[in-house]
mmCIF file of C-alpha atoms in Angstrom:
data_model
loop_
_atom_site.group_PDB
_atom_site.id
_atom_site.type_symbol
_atom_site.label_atom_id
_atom_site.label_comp_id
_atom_site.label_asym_id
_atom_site.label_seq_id
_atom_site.Cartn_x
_atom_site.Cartn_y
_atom_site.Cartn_z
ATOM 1 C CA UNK A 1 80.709 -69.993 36.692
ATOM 2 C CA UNK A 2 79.276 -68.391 33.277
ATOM 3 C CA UNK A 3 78.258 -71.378 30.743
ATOM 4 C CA UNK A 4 79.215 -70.331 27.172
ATOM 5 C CA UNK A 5 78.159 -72.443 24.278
ATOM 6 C CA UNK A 6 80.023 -72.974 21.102
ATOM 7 C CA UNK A 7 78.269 -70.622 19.233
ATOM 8 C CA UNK A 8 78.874 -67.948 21.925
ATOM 9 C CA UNK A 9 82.573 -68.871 22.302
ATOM 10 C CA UNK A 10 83.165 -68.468 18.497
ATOM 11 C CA UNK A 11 81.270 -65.352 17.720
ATOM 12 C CA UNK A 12 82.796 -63.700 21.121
ATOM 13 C CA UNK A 13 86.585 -64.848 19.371
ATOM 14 C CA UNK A 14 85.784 -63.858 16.134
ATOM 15 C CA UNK A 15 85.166 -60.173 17.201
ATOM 16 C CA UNK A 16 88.215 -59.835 19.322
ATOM 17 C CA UNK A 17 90.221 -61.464 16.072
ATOM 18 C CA UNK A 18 88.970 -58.777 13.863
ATOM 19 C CA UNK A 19 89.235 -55.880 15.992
ATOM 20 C CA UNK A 20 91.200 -52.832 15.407
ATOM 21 C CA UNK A 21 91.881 -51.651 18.922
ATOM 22 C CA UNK A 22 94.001 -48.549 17.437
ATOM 23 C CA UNK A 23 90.251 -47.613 15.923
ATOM 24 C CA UNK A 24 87.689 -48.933 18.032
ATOM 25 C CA UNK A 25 89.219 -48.252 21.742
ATOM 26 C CA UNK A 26 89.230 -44.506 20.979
ATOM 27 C CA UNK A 27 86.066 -44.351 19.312
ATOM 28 C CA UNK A 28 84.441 -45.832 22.556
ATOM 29 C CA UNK A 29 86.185 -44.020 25.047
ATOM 30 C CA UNK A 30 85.355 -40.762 23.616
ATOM 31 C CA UNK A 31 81.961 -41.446 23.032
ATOM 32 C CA UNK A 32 81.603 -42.471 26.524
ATOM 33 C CA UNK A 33 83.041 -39.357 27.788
ATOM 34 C CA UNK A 34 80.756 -37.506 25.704
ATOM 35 C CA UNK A 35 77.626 -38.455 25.572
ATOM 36 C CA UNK A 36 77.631 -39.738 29.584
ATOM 37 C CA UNK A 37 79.796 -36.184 30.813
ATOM 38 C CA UNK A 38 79.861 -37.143 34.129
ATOM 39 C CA UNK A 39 82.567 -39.899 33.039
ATOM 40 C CA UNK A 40 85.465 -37.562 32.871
ATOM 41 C CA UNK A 41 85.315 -36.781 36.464
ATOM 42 C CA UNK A 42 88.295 -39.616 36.474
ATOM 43 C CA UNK A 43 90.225 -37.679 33.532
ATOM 44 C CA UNK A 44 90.629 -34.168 34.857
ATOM 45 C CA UNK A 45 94.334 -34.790 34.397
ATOM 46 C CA UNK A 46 94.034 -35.152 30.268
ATOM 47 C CA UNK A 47 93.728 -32.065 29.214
ATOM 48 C CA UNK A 48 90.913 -30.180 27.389
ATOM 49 C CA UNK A 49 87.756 -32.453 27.503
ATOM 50 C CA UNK A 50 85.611 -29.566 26.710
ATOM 51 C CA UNK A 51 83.629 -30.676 23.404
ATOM 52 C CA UNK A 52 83.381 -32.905 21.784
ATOM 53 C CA UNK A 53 85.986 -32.316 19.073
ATOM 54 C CA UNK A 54 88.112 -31.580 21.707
ATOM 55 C CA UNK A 55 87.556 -35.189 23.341
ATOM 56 C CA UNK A 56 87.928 -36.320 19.812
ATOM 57 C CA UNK A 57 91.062 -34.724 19.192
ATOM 58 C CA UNK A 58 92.696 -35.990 22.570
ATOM 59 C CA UNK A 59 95.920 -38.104 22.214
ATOM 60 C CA UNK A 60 95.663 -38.803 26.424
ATOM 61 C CA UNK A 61 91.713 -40.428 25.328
ATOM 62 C CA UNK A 62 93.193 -41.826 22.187
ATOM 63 C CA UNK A 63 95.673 -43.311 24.239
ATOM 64 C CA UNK A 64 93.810 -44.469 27.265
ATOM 65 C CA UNK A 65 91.186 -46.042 25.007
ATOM 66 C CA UNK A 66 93.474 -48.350 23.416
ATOM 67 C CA UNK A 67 94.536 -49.676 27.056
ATOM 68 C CA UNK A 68 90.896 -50.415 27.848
ATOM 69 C CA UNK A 69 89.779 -51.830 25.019
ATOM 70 C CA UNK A 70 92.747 -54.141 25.623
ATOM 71 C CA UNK A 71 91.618 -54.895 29.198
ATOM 72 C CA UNK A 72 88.767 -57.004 27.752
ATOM 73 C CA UNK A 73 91.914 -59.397 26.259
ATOM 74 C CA UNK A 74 92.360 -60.843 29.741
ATOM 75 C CA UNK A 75 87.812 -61.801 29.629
ATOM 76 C CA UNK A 76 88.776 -63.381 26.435
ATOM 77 C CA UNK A 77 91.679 -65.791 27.750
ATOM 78 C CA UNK A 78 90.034 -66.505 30.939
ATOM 79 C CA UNK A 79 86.666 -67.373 29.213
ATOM 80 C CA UNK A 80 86.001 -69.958 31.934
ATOM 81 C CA UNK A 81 87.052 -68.178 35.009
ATOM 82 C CA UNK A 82 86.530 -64.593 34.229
ATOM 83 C CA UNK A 83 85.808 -62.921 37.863
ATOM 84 C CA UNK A 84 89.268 -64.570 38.751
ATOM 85 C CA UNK A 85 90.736 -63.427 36.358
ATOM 86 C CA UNK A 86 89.817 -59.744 36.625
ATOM 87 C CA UNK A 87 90.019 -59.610 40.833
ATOM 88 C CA UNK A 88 92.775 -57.574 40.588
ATOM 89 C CA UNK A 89 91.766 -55.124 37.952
ATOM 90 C CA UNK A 90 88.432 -54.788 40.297
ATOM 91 C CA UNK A 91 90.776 -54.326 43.282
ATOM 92 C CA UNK A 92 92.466 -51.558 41.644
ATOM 93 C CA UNK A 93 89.260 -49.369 40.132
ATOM 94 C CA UNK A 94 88.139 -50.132 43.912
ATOM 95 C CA UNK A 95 90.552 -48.576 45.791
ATOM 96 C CA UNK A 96 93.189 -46.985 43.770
ATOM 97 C CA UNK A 97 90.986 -45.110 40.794
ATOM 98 C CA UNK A 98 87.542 -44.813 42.803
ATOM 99 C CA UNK A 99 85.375 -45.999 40.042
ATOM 100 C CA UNK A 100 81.941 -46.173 40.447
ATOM 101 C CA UNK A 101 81.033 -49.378 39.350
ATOM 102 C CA UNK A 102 77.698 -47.974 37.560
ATOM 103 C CA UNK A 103 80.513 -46.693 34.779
ATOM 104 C CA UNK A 104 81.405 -49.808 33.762
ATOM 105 C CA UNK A 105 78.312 -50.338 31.440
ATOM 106 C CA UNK A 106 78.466 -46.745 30.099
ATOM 107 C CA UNK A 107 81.185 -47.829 28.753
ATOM 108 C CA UNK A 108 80.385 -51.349 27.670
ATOM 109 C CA UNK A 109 77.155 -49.668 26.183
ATOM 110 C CA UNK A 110 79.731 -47.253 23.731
ATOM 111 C CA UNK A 111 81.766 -49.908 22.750
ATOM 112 C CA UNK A 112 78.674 -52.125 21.753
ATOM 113 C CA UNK A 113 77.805 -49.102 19.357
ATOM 114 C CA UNK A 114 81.317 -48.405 17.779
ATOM 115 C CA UNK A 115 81.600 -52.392 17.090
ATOM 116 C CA UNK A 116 77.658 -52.365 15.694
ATOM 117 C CA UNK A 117 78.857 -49.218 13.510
ATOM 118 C CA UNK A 118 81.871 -51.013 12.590
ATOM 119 C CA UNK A 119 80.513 -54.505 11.759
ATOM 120 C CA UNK A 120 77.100 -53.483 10.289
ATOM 121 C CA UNK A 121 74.926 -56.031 9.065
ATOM 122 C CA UNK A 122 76.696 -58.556 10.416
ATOM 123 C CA UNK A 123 76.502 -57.297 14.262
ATOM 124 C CA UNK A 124 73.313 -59.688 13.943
ATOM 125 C CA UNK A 125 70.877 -59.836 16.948
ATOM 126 C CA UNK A 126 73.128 -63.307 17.710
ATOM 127 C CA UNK A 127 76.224 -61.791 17.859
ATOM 128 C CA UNK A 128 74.963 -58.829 19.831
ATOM 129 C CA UNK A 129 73.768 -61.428 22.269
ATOM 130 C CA UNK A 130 76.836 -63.132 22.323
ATOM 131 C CA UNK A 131 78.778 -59.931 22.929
ATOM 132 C CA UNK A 132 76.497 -58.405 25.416
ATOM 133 C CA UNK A 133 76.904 -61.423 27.670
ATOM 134 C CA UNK A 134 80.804 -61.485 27.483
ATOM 135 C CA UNK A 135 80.787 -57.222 28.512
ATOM 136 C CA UNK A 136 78.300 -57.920 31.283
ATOM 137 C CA UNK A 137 79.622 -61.021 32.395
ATOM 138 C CA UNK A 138 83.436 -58.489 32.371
ATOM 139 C CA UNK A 139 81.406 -55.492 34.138
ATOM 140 C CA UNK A 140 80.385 -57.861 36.540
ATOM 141 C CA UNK A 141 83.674 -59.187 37.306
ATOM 142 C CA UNK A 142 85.068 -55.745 37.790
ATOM 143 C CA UNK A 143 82.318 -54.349 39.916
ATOM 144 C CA UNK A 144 83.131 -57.709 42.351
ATOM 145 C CA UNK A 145 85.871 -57.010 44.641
ATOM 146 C CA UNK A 146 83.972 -53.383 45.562
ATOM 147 C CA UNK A 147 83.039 -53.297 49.207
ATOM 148 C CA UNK B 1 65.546 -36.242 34.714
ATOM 149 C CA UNK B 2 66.648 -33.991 31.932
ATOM 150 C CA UNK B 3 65.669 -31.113 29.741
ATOM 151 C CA UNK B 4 66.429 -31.098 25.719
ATOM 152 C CA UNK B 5 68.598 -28.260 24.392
ATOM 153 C CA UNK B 6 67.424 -26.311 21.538
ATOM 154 C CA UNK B 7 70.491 -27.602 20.191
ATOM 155 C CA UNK B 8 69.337 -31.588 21.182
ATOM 156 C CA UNK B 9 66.092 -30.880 19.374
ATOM 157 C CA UNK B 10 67.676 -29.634 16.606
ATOM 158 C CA UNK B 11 69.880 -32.343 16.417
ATOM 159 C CA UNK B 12 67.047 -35.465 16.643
ATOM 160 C CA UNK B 13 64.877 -33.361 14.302
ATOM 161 C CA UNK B 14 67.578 -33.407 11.192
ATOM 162 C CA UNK B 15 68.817 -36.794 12.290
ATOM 163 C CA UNK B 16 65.210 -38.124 12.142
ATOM 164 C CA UNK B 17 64.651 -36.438 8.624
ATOM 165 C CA UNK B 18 67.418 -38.463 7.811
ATOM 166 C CA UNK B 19 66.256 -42.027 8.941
ATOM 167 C CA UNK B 20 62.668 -41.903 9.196
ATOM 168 C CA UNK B 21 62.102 -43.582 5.632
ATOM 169 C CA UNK B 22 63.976 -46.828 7.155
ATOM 170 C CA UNK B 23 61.602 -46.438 10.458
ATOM 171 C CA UNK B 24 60.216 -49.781 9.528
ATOM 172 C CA UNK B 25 63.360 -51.486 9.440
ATOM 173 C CA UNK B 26 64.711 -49.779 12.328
ATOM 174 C CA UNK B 27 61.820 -50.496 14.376
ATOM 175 C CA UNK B 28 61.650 -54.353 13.337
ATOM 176 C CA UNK B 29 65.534 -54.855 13.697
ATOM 177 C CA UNK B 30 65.186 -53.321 17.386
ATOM 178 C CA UNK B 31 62.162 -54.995 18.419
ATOM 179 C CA UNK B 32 64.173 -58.691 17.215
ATOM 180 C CA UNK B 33 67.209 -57.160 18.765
ATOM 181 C CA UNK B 34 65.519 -56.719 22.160
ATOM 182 C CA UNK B 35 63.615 -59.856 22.028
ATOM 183 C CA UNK B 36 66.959 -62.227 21.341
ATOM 184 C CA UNK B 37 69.747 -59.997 23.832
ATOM 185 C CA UNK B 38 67.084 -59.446 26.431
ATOM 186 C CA UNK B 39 64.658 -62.438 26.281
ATOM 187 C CA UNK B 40 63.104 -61.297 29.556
ATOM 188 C CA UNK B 41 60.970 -58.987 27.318
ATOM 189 C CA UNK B 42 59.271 -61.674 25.418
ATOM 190 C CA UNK B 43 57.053 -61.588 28.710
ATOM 191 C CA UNK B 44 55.079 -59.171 26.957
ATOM 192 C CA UNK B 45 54.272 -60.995 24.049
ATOM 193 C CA UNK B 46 52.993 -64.604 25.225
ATOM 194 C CA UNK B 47 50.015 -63.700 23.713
ATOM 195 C CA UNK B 48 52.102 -63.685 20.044
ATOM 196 C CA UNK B 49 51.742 -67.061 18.255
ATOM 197 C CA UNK B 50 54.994 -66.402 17.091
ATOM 198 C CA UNK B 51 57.648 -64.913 19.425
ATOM 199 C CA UNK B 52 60.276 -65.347 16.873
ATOM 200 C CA UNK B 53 62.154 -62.002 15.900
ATOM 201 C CA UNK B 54 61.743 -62.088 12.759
ATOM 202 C CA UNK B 55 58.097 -62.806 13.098
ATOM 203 C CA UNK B 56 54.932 -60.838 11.655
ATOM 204 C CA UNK B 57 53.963 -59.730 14.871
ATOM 205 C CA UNK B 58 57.794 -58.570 15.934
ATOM 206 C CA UNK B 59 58.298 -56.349 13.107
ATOM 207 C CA UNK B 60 54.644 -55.104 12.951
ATOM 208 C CA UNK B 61 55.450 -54.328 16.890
ATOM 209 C CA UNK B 62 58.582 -52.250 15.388
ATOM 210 C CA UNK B 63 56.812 -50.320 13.457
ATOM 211 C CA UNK B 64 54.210 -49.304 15.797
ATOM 212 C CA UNK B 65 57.131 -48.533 18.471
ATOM 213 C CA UNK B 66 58.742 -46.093 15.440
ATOM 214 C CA UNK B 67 55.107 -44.381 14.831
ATOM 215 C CA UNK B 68 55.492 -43.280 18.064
ATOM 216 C CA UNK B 69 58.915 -42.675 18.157
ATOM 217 C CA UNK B 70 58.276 -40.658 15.122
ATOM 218 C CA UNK B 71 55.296 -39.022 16.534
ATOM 219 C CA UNK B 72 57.516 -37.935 19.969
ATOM 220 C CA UNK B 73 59.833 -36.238 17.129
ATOM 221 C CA UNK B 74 56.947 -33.889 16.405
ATOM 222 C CA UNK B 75 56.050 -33.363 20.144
ATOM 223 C CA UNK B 76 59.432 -32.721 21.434
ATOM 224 C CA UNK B 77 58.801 -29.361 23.142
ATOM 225 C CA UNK B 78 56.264 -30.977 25.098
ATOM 226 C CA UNK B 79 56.552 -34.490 25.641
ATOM 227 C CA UNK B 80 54.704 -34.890 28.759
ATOM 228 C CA UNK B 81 51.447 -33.268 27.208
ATOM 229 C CA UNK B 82 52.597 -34.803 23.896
ATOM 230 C CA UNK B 83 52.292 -38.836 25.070
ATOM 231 C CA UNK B 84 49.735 -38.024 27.566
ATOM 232 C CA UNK B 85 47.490 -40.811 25.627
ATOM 233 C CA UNK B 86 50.333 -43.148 25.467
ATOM 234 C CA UNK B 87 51.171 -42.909 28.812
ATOM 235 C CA UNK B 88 47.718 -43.918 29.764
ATOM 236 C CA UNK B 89 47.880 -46.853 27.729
ATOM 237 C CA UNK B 90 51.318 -48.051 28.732
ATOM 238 C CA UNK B 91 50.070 -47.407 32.684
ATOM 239 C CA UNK B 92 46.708 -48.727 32.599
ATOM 240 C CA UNK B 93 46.428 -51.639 29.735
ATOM 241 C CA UNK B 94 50.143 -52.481 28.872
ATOM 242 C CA UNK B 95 52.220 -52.192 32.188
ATOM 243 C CA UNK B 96 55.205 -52.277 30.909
ATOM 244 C CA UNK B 97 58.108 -52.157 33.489
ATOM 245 C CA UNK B 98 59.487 -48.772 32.946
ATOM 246 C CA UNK B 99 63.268 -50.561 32.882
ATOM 247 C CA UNK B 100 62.009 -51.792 29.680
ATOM 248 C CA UNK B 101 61.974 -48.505 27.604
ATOM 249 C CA UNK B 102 65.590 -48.180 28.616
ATOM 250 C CA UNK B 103 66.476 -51.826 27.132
ATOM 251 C CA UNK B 104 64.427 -51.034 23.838
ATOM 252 C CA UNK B 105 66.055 -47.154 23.890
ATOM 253 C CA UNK B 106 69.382 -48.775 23.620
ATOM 254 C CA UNK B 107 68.386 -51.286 20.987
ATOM 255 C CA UNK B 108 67.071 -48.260 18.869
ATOM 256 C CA UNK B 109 71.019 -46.681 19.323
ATOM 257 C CA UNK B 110 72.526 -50.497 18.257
ATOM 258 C CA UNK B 111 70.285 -50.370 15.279
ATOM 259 C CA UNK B 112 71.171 -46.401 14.703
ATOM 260 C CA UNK B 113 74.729 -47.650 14.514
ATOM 261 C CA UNK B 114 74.650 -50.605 12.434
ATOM 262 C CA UNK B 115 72.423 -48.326 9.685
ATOM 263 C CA UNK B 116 74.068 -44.757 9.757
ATOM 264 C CA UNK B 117 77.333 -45.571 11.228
ATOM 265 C CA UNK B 118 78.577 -42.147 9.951
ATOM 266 C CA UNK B 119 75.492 -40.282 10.766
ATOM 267 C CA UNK B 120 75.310 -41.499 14.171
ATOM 268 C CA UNK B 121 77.899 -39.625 15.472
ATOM 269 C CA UNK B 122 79.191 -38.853 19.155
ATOM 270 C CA UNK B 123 77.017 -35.939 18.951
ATOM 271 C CA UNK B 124 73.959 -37.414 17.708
ATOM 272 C CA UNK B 125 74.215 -40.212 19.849
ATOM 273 C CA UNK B 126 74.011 -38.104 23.171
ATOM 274 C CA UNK B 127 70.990 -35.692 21.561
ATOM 275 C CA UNK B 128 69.737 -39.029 20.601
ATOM 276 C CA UNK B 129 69.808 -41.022 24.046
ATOM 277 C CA UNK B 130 69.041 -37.823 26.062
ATOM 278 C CA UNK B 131 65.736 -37.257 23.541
ATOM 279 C CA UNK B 132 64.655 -41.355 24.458
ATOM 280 C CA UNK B 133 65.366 -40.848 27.951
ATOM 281 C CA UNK B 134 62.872 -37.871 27.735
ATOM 282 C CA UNK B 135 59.856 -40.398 25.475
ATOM 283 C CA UNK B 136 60.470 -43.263 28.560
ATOM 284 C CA UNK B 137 60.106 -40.201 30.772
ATOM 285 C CA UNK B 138 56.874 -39.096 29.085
ATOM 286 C CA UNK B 139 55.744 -42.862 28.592
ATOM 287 C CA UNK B 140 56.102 -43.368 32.751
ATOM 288 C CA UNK B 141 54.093 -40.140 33.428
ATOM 289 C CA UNK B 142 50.907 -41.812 34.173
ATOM 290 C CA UNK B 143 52.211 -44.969 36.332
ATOM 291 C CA UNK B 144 51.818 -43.342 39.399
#
């Protein structure tokens, strides 16, 4: 089980309680499907992904964004039991969606930036610590029930 | 691993005439960056008195990292022959896991983000990653 201090718990809270997920989620998402391309192998069925500004542009990214950026919401209540509490999330990218797990941080990696570009100065070294550790400890979680 | 497009080059040049005047502070924020989220690389620096980030040594360390960040940025259509020197230095004397420019790479992008958050754009980002993916290339040349 992951050991979070107090420091880490609060910082980690007070991000998610200041997020705009109607901002952030599609800033990520498109940024991971553009600058890692081989990410929209999984998104053939959203339409034209063929620039950038296209991505951009994209309600079905816009959209699908949003829902992933929310997915980290079940990390945050589950603090203390978070590869329980995304088993079945890992189940499904498994064997329903065909994710390879190697993704995962691609897209942690984008959503670090848009949140350092969004908080600025204060996305101290601390709180990127903080963060970092919640994503990977998620991106482990959801790699898990691969086999 | 991968080849720079006219239009990448193009892209890192202008977006480097942009920053380059804060390449102090970017290098010193990364270097602390890297040091706190990744403390596995202060193995590299027990020889520092202090291995605090905000210490002398760290941010003199960033700014020697953005020199040659800086310096790749006027080498880019030949990196390997470019770094040749720096290779040898990071193979021979330094020895610096190769996983390690990948860890600093995407502390440079963090720092990118936090400073130019509307020059750092989707597009620069990618011309920007694919370009330090190219230096860490270079830099590995002369392992083995």
């Amino acid at each position: 089980m992951v050991q979070w201090s107090e420091s880490e718990r609060t910082i980690i809270n007070g991000i998610f309680s200041h997020l705009d997920y109607d901002d952030l989620g599609p800033k990520a998402f498109s940024r991971c499907l553009i600058v890692y391309p081989w990410t929209q192998r999984y998104f053939s069925s959203f339409g034209n992904l063929h620039n950038a500004e296209a991505i951009m542009g994209n309600a079905n990214v816009a959209a699908h964004g949003i829902k992933v950026l929310h997915g980290l919401d079940l990390g945050l209540k589950h603090m203390d039991d978070i590869m329980g509490a995304y088993a079945e999330l890992s189940s499904l990218h498994s064997e329903k969606l065909h994710v390879d797990p190697d993704n995962f941080k691609l897209l942690s990696d984008c959503i670090t930036i848009v949140v350092a570009a969004k908080l600025g100065k204060a996305f101290t070294p601390e709180t990127q610590a903080a963060f970092h550790k919640f994503l990977a400890v998620v991106v482990s979680a959801l790699g898990k029930q691969y086999h | 691993m991968t080849t720079l497009t006219a239009k990448d080059k193009q892209t890192v040049k202008a977006f480097w005439a942009k920053v380059s005047g804060k390449s102090e502070d970017i290098g010193a924020s990364a270097v602390a960056r890297m040091l706190v989220v990744y403390p596995q690389t202060k193995t590299y620096f027990s020889h520092w008195q202090d291995q605090s980030p905000n210490s002398p040594a760290a941010r003199k360390h960033g700014k020697t990292v953005m020199m040659g960040v800086g310096d790749a940025v006027t080498k880019i259509d030949d990196l390997k022959e470019g770094l040749k020197e720096l290779s040898q230095l990071h193979a021979f004397t330094l020895r610096v896991d190769p996983a390690n420019f990948k860890i600093l790479s995407h502390n440079i992008l963090v720092v990118m983000a936090v400073m130019f958050p509307t020059d750092f754009t989707p597009e620069v980002h990618v011309s920007l990653d694919k370009f330090l993916a190219a230096v860490s290339l270079a830099l590995a040349e002369k392992y083995r």
